[in-house]
Tab-separated table of C-alpha atoms and ligand atoms in Angstrom:
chain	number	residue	atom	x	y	z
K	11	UNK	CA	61.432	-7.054	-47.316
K	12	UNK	CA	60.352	-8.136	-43.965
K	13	UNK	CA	56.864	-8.882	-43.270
K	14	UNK	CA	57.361	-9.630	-39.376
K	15	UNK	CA	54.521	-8.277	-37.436
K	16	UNK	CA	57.336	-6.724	-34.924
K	17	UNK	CA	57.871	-4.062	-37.683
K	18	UNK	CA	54.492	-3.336	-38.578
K	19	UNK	CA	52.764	-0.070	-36.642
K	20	UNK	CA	50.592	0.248	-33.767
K	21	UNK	CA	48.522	2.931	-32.331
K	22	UNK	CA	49.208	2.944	-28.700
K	23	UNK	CA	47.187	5.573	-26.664
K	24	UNK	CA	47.331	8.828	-28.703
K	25	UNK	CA	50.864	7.824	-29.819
K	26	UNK	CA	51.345	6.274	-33.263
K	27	UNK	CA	54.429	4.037	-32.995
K	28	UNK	CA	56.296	2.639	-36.045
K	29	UNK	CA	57.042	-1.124	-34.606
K	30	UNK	CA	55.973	-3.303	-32.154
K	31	UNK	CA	59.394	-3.271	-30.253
K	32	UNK	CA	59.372	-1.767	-26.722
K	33	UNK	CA	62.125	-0.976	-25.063
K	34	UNK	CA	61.865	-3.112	-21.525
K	35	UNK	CA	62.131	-0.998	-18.615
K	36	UNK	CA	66.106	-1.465	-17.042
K	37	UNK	CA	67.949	-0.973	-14.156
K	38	UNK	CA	71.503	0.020	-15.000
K	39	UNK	CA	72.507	2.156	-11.904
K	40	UNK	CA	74.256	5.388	-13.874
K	41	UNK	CA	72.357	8.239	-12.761
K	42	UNK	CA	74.598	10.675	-11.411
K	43	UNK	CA	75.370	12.158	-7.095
K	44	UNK	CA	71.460	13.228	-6.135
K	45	UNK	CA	69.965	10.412	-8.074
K	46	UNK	CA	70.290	12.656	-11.127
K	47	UNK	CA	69.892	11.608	-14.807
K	48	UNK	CA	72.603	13.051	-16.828
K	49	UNK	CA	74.180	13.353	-20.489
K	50	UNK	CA	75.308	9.716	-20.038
K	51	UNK	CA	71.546	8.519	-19.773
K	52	UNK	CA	70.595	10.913	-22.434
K	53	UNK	CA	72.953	9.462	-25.151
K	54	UNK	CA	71.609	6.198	-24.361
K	55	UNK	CA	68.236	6.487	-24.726
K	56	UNK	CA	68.445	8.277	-27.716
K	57	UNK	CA	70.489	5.675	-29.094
K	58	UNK	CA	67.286	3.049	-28.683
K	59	UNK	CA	64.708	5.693	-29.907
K	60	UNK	CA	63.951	3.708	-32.619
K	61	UNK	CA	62.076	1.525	-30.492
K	62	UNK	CA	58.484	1.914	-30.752
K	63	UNK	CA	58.344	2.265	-27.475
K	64	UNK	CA	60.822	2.831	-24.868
K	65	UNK	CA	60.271	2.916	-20.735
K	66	UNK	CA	62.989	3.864	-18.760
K	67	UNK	CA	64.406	2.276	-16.030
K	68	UNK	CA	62.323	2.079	-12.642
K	69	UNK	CA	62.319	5.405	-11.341
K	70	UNK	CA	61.558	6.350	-7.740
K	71	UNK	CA	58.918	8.454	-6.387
K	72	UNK	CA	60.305	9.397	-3.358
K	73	UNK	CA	63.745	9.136	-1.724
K	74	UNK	CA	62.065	5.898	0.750
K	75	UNK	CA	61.499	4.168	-2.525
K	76	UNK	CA	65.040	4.198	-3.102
K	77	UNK	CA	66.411	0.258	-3.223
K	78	UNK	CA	69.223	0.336	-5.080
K	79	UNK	CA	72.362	2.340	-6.036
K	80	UNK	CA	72.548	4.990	-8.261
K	81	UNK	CA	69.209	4.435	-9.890
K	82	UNK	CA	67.419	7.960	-10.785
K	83	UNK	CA	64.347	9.628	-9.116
K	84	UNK	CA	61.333	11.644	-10.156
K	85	UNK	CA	61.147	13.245	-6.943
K	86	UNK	CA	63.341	16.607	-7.332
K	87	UNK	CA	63.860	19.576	-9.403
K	88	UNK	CA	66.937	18.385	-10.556
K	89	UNK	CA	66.238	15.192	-11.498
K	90	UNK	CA	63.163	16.735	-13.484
K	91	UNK	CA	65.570	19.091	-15.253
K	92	UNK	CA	68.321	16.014	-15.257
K	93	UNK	CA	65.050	13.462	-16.901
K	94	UNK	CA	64.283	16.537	-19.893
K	95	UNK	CA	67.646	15.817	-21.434
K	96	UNK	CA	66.560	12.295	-21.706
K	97	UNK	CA	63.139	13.420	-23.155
K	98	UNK	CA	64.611	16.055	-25.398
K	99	UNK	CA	67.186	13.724	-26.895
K	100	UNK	CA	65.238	10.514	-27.096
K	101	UNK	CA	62.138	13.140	-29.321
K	102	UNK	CA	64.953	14.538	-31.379
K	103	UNK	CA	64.972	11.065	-32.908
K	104	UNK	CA	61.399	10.822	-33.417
K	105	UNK	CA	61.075	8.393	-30.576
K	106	UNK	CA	58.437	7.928	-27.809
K	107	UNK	CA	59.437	7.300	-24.311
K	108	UNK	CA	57.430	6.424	-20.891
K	109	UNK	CA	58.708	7.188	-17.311
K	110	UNK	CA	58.522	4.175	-14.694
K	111	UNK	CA	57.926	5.037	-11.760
K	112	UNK	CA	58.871	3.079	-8.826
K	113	UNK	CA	58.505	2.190	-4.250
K	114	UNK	CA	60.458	-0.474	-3.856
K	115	UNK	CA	59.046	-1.180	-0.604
K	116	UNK	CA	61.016	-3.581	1.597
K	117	UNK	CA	63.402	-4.555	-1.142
K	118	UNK	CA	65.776	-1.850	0.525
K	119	UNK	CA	68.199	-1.180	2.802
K	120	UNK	CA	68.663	1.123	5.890
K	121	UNK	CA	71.738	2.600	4.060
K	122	UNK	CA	69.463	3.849	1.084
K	123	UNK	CA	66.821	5.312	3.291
K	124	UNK	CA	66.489	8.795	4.510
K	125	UNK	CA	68.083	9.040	8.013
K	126	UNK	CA	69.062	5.082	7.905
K	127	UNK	CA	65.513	4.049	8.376
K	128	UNK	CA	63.723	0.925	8.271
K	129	UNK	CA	62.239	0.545	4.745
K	130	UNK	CA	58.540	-0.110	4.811
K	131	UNK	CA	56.032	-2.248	3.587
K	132	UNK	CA	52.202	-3.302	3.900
K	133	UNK	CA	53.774	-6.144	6.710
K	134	UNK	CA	56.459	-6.509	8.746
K	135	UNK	CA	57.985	-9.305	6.497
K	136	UNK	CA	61.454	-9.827	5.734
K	137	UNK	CA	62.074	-11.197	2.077
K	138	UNK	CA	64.640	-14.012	1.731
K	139	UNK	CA	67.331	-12.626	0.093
K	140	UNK	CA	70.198	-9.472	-0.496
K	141	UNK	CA	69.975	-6.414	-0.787
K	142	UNK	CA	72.511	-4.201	-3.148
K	143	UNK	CA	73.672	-1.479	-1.016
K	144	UNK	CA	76.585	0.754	-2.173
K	145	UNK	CA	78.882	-1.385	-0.112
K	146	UNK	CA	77.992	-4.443	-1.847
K	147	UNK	CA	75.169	-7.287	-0.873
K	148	UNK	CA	73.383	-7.248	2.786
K	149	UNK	CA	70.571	-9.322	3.939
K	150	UNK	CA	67.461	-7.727	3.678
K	151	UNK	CA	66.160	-6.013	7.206
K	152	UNK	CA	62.515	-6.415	8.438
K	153	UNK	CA	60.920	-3.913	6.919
K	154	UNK	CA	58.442	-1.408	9.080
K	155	UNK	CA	54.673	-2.536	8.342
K	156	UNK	CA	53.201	1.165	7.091
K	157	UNK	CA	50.769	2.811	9.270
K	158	UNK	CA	47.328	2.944	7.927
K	159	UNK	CA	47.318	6.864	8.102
K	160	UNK	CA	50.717	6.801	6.340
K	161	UNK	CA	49.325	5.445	3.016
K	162	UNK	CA	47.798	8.483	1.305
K	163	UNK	CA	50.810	10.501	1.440
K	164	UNK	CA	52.383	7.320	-0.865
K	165	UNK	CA	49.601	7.944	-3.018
K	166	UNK	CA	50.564	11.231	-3.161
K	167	UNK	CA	54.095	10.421	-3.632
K	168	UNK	CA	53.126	8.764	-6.629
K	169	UNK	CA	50.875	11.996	-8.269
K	170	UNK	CA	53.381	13.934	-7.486
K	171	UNK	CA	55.737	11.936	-9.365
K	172	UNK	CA	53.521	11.649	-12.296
K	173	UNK	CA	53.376	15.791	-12.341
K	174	UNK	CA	57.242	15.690	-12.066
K	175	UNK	CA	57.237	13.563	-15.500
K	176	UNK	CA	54.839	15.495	-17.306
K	177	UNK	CA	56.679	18.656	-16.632
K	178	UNK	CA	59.990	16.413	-17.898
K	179	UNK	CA	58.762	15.917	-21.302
K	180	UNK	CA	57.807	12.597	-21.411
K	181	UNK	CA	54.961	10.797	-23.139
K	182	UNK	CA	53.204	8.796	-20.345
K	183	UNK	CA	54.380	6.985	-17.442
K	184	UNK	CA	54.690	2.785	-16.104
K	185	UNK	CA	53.430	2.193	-13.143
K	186	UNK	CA	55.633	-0.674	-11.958
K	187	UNK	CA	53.479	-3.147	-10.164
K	188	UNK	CA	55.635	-5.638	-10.837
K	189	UNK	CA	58.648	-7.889	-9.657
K	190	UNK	CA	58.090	-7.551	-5.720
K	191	UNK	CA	58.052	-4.117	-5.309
K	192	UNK	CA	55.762	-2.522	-2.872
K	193	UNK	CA	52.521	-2.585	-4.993
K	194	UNK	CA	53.206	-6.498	-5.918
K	195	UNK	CA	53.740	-6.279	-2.044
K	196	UNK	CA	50.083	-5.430	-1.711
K	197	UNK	CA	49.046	-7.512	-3.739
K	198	UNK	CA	50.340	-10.887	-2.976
K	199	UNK	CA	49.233	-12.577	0.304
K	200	UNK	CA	52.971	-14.021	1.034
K	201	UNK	CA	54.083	-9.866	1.964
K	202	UNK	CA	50.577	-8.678	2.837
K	203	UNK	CA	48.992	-10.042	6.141
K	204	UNK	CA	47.403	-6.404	6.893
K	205	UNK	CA	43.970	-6.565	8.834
K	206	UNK	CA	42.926	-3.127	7.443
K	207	UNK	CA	41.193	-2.738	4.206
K	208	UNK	CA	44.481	-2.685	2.634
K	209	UNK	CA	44.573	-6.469	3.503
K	210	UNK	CA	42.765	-9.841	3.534
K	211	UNK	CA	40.483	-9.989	0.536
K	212	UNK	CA	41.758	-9.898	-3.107
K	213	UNK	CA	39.948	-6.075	-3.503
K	214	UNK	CA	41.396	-4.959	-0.153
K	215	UNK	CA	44.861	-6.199	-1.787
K	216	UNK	CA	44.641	-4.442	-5.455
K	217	UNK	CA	43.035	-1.484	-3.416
K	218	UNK	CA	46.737	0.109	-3.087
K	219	UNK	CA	46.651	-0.610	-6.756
K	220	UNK	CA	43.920	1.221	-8.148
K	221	UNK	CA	44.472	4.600	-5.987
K	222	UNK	CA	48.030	4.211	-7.475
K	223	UNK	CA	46.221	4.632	-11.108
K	224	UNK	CA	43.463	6.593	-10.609
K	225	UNK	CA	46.025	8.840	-8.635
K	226	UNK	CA	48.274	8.969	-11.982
K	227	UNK	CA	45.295	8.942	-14.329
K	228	UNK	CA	43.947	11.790	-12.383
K	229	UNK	CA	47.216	13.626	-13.720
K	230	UNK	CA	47.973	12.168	-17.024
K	231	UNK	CA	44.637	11.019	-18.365
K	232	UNK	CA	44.357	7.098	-18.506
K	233	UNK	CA	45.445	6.530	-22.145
K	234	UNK	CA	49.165	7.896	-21.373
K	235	UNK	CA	49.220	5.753	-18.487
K	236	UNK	CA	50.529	1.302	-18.651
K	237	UNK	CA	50.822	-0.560	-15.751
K	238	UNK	CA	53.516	-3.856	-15.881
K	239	UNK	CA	52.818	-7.036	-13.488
K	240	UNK	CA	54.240	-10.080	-13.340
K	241	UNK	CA	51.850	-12.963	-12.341
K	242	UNK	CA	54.321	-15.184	-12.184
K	243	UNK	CA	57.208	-13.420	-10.722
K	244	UNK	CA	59.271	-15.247	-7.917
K	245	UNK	CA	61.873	-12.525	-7.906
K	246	UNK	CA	62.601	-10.813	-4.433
K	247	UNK	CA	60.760	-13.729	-2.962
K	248	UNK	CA	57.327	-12.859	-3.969
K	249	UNK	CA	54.341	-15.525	-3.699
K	250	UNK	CA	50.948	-15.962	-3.322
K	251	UNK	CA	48.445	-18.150	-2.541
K	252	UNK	CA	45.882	-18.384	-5.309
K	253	UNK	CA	47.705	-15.982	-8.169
K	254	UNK	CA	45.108	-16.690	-10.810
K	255	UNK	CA	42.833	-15.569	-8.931
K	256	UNK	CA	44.472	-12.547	-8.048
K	257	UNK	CA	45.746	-11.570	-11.260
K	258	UNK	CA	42.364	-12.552	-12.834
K	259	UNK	CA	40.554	-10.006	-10.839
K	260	UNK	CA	43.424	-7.108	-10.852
K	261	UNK	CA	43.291	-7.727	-14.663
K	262	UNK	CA	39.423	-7.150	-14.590
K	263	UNK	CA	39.489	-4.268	-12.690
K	264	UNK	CA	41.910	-2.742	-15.028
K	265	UNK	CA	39.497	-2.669	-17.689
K	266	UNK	CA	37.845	0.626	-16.381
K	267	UNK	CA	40.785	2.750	-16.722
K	268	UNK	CA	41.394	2.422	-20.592
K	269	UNK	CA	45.000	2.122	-19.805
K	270	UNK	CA	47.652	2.763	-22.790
K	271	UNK	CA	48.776	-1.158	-21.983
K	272	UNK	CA	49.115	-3.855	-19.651
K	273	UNK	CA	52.407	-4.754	-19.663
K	274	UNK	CA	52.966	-8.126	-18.606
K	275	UNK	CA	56.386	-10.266	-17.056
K	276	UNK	CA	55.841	-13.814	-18.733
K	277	UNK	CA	57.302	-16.610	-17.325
K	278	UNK	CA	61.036	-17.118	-19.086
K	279	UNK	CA	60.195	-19.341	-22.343
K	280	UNK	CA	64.008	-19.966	-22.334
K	281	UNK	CA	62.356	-22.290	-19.079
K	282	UNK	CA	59.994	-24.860	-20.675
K	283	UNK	CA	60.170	-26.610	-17.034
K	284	UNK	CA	58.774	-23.147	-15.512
K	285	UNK	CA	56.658	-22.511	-18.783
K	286	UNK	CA	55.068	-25.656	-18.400
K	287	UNK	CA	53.839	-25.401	-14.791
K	288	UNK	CA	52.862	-21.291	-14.759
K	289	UNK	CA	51.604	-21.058	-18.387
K	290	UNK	CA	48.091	-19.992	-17.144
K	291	UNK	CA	49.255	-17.059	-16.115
K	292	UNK	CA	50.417	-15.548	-19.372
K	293	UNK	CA	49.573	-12.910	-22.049
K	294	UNK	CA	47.597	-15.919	-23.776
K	295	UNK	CA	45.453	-16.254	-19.985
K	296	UNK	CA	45.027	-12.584	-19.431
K	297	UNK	CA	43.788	-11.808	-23.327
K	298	UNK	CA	40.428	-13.057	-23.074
K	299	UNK	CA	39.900	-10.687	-19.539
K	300	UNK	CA	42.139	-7.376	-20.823
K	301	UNK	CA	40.398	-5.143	-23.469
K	302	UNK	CA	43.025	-2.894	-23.814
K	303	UNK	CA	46.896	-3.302	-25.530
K	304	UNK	CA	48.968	-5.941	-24.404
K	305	UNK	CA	52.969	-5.840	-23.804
K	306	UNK	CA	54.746	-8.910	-23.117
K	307	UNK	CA	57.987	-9.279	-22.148
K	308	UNK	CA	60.176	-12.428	-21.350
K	309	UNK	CA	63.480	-13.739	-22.639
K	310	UNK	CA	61.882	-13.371	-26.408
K	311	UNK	CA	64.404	-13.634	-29.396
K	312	UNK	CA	62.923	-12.318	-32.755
K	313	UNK	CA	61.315	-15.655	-34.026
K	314	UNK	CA	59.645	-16.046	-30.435
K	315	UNK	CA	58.238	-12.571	-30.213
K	316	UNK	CA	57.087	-12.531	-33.366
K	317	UNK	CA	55.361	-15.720	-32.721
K	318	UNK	CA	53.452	-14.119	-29.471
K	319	UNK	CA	52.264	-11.432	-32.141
K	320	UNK	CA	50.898	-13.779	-34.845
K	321	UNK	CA	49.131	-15.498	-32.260
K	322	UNK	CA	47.211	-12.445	-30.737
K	323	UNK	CA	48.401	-13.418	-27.884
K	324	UNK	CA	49.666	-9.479	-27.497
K	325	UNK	CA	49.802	-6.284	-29.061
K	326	UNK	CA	53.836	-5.494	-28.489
K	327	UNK	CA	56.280	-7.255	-27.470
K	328	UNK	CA	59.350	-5.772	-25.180
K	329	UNK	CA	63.067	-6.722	-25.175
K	330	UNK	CA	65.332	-5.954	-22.812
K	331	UNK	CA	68.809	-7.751	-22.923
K	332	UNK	CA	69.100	-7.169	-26.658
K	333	UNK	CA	68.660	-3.745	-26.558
K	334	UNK	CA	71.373	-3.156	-24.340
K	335	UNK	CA	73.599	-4.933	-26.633
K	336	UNK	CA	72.104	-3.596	-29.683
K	337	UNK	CA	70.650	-0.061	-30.026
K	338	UNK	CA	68.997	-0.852	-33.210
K	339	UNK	CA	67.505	-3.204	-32.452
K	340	UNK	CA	64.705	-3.027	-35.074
K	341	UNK	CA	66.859	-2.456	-37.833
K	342	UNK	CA	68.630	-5.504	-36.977
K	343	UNK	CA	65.150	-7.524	-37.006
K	344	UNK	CA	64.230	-5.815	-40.316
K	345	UNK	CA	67.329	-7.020	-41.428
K	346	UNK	CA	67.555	-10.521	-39.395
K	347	UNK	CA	71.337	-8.821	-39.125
K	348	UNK	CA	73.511	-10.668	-36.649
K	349	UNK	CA	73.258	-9.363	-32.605
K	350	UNK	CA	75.984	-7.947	-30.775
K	351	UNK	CA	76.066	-9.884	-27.758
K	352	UNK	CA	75.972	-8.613	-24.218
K	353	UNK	CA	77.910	-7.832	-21.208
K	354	UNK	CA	76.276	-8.761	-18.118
K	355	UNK	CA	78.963	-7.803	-16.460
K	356	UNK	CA	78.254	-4.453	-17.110
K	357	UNK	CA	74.564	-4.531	-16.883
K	358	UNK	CA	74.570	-2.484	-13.012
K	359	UNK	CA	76.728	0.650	-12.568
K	360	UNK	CA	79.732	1.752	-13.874
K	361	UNK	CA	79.908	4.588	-16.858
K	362	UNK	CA	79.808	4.134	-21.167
K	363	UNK	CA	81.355	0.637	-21.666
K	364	UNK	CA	78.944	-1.838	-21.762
K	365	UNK	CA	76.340	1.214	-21.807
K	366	UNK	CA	76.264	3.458	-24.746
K	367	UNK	CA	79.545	1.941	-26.583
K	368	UNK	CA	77.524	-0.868	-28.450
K	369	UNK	CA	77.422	-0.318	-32.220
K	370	UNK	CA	74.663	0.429	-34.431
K	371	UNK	CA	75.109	-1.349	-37.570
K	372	UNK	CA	75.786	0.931	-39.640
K	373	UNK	CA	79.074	2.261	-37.813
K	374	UNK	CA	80.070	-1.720	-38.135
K	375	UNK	CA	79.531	-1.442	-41.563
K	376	UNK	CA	81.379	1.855	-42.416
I	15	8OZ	C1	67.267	-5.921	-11.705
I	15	8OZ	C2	68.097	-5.254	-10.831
I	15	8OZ	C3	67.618	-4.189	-10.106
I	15	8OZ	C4	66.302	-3.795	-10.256
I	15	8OZ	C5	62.985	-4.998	-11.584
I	15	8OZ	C6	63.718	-2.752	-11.240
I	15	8OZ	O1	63.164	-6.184	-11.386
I	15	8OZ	C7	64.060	-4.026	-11.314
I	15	8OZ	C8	65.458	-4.466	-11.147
I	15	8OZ	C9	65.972	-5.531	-11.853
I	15	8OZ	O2	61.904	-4.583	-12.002
């Protein structure tokens, strides 16, 4: 038998889970016309509800949050009703599942806005970069800086949202503050160069932040509620000037919600060269200042996340390229079975293959 700390359980919130292994949070660009999740999504959940843990894909709130194709929304009756077959399917399993929920700020496109609008941000900044529109890659446009008066009704965009997954079944809710989307647009001084109190100081930065989660807590209670950042991030050109800092106070501040986890981006450990230089910013920096449950995620294999655990450097740890390719993915720990490897070619869009046709081992067996 196994004694890996992965497969032991954790009480996380109210929830008791049966492993340590969450499910990382993946775009994969299948929901259906309307931004609808359908059967498709369903079956593939349910085929990872053996995770501990699983949190969808980033979700968005609204249809301005929108920055790629064919990702699904929490906005809509539809995609409510569309979300409860995931819910329904992923609990007939016995599993436990979280909702991300998602602005993507100015890492859109005019062709995924309402009416071909600008997308909008806390600046008028344009990342470096492409964005994926439905007719392939297009720079990214400079985004509309958000009027002060505007920002409420995101807030509200983002209760509402957290209504629209309670009434779709599911068991909390991300708040994705990570990866350059619009609340790591806040945040970080290289997007945000507001003047209002939305701007300037580290509190006026993380102030977008916290009426995100007391917003969502408001709705949810705070121990249904995890938050994911990554400190580290450079992805969709995101810096800052003094991130320790940052993250070091946003961290602090978290500690008066009683979150169900701070879920954390690591820097790749398949990168000693970026390891090396960012390692301060870490699950192993941030335990000391977070009293709650820590996730980390970041390129881990099962000897490396396992590793994390026996340090107490975090509480779970979350994989996301091996689940695609292996839907039992704790069984195959338990087991130290060999991985089916994955597709990236068929990581973004397109229907089953590379989505829910990966084999369990148990059907390789038979
Ligand atoms: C990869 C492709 C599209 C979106 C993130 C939601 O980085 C994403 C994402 C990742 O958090």
């Amino acid at each position: 038998m196994s004694t890996l700390k992965l497969l032991t359980p954790i009480q996380l919130g109210p929830y008791e889970l049966p492993n340590r292994l969450v499910m990382a949070p993946l775009t994969r660009n299948r929901a259906s016309a309307g931004d609808v999740p359908v059967e498709l999504n369903a079956t593939y959940y349910a085929q990872r509800a053996s995770a501990g843990l699983i949190v969808t894909e980033a979700s968005q709130i609204s249809p301005q949050g929108m920055g790629y194709p064919a990702t699904p929304g929490i906005y809509s009756a539809k995609q409510i009703e569309g979300w409860k077959q995931v819910t329904q399917a992923v609990h007939e399993k016995g599993g436990h599942i979280f909702l991300q929920l998602w602005h993507v700020g100015r890492i859109s496109h005019p062709s995924l806005q309402p009416n071909g609008e600008l997308p909008v941000a806390p600046s008028a900044i344009a990342p470096q970069g492409m964005a994926s529109t439905y007719t392939g890659e297009q720079p990214f446009v400079m985004p509309r800086a958000l009027e002060l008066s505007e920002i409420p009704g995101i807030v509200e965009d983002y209760r509402q949202a957290a209504k629209n997954a309670l009434e779709a079944g599911f068991d909390g809710v991300e708040v994705h503050g990570a990866n350059g989307y619009l609340i790591d647009q806040f945040l970080q001084d290289g997007s945000n160069h507001r003047t209002d109190e939305y701007g300037g100081s580290i509190e006026n930065r993380a102030r977008f932040l916290m009426e995100v989660l007391e917003a969502i807590v408001s709705v949810w209670g705070s121990n249904r509620v995890g938050l994911r950042l990554s400190p580290t991030g450079t992805f969709n050109d995101m810096h800052d000037s003094n991130p320790a800092a940052l993250f070091g106070y946003v961290v602090k501040e978290l500690n008066r919600f009683n979150l169900a986890y701070l879920h954390l981006v690591e820097p790749r450990w398949d990168n000693p060269e970026v390891r090396d230089k960012t390692k301060d910013l870490g699950a192993h920096f941030f335990r000391p200042i977070y009293q709650g449950k820590i996730i980390s995620a970041g390129g881990y294999n099962r000897e490396t996340g396992n590793a994390v655990l026996e340090a107490d450097d975090a509480d779970l740890i979350a994989y996301g390229r091996w689940f695609i390719s292996n839907p039992d993915l704790p069984k195959r720990f338990e087991l130290n079975a060999e991985l089916n490897p994955y597709d990236r070619n068929t990581f973004y869009g397109g229907d089953g293959k590379g989505y829910t046709d990966y084999p369990a081992l148990e059907r390789q067996i038979a």
